Coordinates of C-alpha atoms in Angstrom, one line a residue:
X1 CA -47.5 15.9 163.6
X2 CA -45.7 13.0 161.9
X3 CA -42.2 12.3 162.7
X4 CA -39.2 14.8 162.4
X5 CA -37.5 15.7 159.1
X6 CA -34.0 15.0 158.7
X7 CA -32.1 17.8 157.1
X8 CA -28.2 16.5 155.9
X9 CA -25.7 18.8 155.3
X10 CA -21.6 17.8 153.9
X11 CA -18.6 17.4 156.1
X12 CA -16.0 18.2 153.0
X13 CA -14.2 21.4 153.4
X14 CA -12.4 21.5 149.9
X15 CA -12.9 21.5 146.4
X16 CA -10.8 18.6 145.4
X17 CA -6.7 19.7 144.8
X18 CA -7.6 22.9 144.2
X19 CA -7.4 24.4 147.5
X20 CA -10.2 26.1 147.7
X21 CA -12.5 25.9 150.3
X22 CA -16.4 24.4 150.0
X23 CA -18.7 22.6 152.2
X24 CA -22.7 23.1 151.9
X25 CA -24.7 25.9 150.5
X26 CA -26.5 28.0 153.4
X27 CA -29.8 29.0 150.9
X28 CA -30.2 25.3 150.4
X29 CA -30.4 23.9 154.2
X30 CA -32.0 27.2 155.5
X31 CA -34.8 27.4 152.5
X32 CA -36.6 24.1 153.0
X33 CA -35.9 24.7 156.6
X34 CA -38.1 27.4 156.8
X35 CA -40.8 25.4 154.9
X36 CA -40.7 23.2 157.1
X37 CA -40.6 24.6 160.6
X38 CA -43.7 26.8 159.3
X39 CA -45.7 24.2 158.1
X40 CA -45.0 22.7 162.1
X41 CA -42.4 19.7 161.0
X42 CA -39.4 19.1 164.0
X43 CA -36.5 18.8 162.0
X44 CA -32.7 17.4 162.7
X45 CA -30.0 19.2 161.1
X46 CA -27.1 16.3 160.3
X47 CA -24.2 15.8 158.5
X48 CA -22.2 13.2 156.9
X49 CA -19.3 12.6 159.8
X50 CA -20.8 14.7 162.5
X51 CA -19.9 18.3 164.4
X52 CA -19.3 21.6 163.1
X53 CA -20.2 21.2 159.0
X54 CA -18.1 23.5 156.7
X55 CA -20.2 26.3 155.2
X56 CA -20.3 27.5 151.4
X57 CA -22.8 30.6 149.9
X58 CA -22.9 32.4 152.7
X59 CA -24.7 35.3 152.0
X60 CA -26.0 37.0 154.7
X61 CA -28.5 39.7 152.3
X62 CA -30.7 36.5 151.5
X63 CA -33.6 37.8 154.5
X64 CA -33.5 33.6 155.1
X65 CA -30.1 33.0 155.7
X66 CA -30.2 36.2 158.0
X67 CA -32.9 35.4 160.2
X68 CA -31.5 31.8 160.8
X69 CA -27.8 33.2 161.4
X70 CA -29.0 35.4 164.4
X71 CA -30.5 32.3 165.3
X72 CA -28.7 30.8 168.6
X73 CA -30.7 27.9 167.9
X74 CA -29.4 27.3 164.7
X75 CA -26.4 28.0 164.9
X76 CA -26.1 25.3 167.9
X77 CA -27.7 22.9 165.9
X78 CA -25.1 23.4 163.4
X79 CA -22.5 22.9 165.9
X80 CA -23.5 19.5 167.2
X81 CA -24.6 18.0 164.3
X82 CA -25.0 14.1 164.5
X83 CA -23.4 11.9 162.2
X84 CA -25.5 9.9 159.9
X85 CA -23.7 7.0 161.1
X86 CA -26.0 7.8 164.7
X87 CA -29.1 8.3 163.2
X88 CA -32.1 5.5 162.2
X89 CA -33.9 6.6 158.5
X90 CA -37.0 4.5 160.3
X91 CA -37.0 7.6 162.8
X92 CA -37.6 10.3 159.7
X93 CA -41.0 11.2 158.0
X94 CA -38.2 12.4 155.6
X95 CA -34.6 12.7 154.6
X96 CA -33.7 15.9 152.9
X97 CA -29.7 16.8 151.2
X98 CA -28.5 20.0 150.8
X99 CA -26.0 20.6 148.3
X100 CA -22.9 22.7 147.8
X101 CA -19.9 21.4 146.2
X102 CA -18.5 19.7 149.2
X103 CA -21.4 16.9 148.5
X104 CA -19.3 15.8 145.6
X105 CA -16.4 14.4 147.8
X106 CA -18.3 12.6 150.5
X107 CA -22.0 12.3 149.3
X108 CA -22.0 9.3 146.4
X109 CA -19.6 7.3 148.3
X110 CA -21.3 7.4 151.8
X111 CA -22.8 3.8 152.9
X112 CA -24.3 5.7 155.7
X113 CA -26.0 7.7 153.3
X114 CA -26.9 4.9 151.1
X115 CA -28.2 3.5 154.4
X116 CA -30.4 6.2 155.9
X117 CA -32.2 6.6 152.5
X118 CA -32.7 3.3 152.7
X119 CA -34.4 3.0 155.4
X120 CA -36.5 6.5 155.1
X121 CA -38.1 5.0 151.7
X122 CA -38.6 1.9 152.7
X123 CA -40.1 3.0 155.7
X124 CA -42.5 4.8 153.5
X125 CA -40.9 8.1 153.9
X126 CA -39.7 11.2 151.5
X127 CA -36.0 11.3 150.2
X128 CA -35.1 14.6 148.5
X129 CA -32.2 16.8 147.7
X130 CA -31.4 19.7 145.9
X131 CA -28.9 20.8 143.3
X132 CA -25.6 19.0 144.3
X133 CA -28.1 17.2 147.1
X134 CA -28.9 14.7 144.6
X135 CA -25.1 12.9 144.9
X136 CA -26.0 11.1 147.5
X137 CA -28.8 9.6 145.5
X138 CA -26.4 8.4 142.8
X139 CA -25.6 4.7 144.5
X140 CA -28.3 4.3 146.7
X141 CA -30.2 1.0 146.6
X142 CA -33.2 -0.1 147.9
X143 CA -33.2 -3.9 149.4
X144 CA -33.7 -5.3 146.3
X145 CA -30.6 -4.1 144.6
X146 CA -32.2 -1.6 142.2
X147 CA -30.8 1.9 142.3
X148 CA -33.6 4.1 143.8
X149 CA -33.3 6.2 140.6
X150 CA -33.8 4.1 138.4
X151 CA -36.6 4.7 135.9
X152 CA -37.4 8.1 138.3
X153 CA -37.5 11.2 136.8
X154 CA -35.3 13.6 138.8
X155 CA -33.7 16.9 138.8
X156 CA -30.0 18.1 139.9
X157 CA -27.6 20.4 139.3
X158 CA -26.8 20.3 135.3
X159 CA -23.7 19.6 133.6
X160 CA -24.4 22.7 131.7
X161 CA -24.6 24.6 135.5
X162 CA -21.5 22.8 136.0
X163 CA -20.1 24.0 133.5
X164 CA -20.8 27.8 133.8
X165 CA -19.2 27.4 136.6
X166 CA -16.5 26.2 136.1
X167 CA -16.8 22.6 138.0
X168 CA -15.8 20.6 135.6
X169 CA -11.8 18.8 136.2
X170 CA -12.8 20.6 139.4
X171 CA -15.4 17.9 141.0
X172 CA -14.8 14.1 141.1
X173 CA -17.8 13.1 138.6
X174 CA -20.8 15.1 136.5
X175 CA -23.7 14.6 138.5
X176 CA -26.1 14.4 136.0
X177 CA -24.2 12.0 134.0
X178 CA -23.6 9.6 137.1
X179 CA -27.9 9.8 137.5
X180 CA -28.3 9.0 134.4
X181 CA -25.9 6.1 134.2
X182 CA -28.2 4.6 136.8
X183 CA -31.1 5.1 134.9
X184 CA -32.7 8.2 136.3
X185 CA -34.5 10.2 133.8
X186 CA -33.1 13.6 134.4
X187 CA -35.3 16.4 133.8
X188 CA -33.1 19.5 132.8
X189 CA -34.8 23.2 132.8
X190 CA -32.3 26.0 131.8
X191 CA -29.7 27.3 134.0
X192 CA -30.4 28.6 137.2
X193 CA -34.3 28.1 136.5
X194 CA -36.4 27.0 139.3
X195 CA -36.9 23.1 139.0
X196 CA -38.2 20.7 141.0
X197 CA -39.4 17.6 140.0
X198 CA -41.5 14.6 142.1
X199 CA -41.6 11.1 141.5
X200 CA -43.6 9.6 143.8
X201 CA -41.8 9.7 147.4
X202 CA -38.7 11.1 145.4
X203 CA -38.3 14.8 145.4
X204 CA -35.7 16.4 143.6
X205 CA -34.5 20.2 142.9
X206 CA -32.2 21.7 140.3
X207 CA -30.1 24.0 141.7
X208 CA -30.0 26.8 144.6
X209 CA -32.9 28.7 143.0
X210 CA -35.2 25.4 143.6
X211 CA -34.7 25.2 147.3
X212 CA -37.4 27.1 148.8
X213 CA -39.5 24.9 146.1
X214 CA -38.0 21.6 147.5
X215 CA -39.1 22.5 150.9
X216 CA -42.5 23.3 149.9
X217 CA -42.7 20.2 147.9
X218 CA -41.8 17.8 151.0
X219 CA -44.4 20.0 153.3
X220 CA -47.5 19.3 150.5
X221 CA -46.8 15.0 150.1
X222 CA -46.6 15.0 154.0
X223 CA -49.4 16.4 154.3
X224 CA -51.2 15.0 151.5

């Protein structure tokens, strides 16, 4: 097989001043996991300062999210999770974000984000992310200065989602906005509809309902 996958997950436990605790969405790591691991792919679960990442949606009735919660494994992985600042994009077939609100606070801003997706794409790898996953896309540039997004046709998390519920004064910055400021061309489907969207090596989803669809998306360009 080719190399592992890297899966990264947020380290921000709170919805802005609001109190209110966040971090990432299970259904959206554990999805595309499962995608993954049956199609053969190693993966690395990692987050954005390292350790124990703060957990959001966790709803144990989703058969998924079960199965890998009884998982010793798993929930070891999630323990020990590296820091991106440890890791080497050149090492990844692929770099996959999970969202969850926490992604707003420490995603856009992350140079070791910017970094590792970087060095995944230029490396001639995958870089995806689903619903609030797609933040960390928002500033990353290639080596030449362009914005990856720019001129790429992406999905993530609507400001009409936002909206519903009840994100916005809540989060930092409209996601879909900031993409678009950078020249993405995002591709809206209606709330909560399944949508994923590939450029190219850029794969996108809309929202928690487009994880499993993200995951299967990365399996069928690696193994194109």
């Amino acid at each position: 097989m080719t190399k592992p996958v890297l899966c990264v997950v947020t380290s921000h436990p709170i919805k802005g001043a609001t109190g209110i605790p966040t971090g990432f969405w299970l259904a959206e790591l554990t999805h595309p996991l499962k995608e993954l691991e049956e199609a053969g792919f190693k993966t690395v679960i990692a987050s954005i300062r390292g350790g124990q990442p703060p957990i959001d949606g966790f709803d144990l009735s989703d058969e998924v999210n079960a199965h890998f919660w009884k998982d010793t494994d798993f929930q070891q992985r999630l323990a020990k999770t590296p820091s991106l600042a440890e890791l080497n994009g050149a090492d990844y077939s692929a770099v996959f974000f999970a969202g969850g609100h926490g992604t707003m606070w420490d995603y856009k801003d992350s140079v070791e984000a910017q970094r590792i997706i970087r060095e995944v794409y230029e490396s001639g790898g995958i870089v995806s992310a689903v619903c609030h996953g797609p933040a960390a896309l928002v500033n990353a540039k290639l080596s030449n200065g362009e914005y990856l997004v720019a001129n790429k046709k992406v999905a993530a998390f609507t400001n009409e989602e936002e909206k519903e519920v009840q994100g916005i004064g809540v989060v930092p910055f409209l996601l879909e906005t900031a993409l678009i400021e950078h020249k993405a061309q995002h591709q809206a489907a209606p709330n909560w509809a399944e949508n994923v969207v590939v450029d190219g090596r850029l794969i996108t989803g809309q929202n928690p309902a487009s994880a499993k669809a993200v995951g299967t998306a990365i399996v069928k360009a690696l193994t194109a």
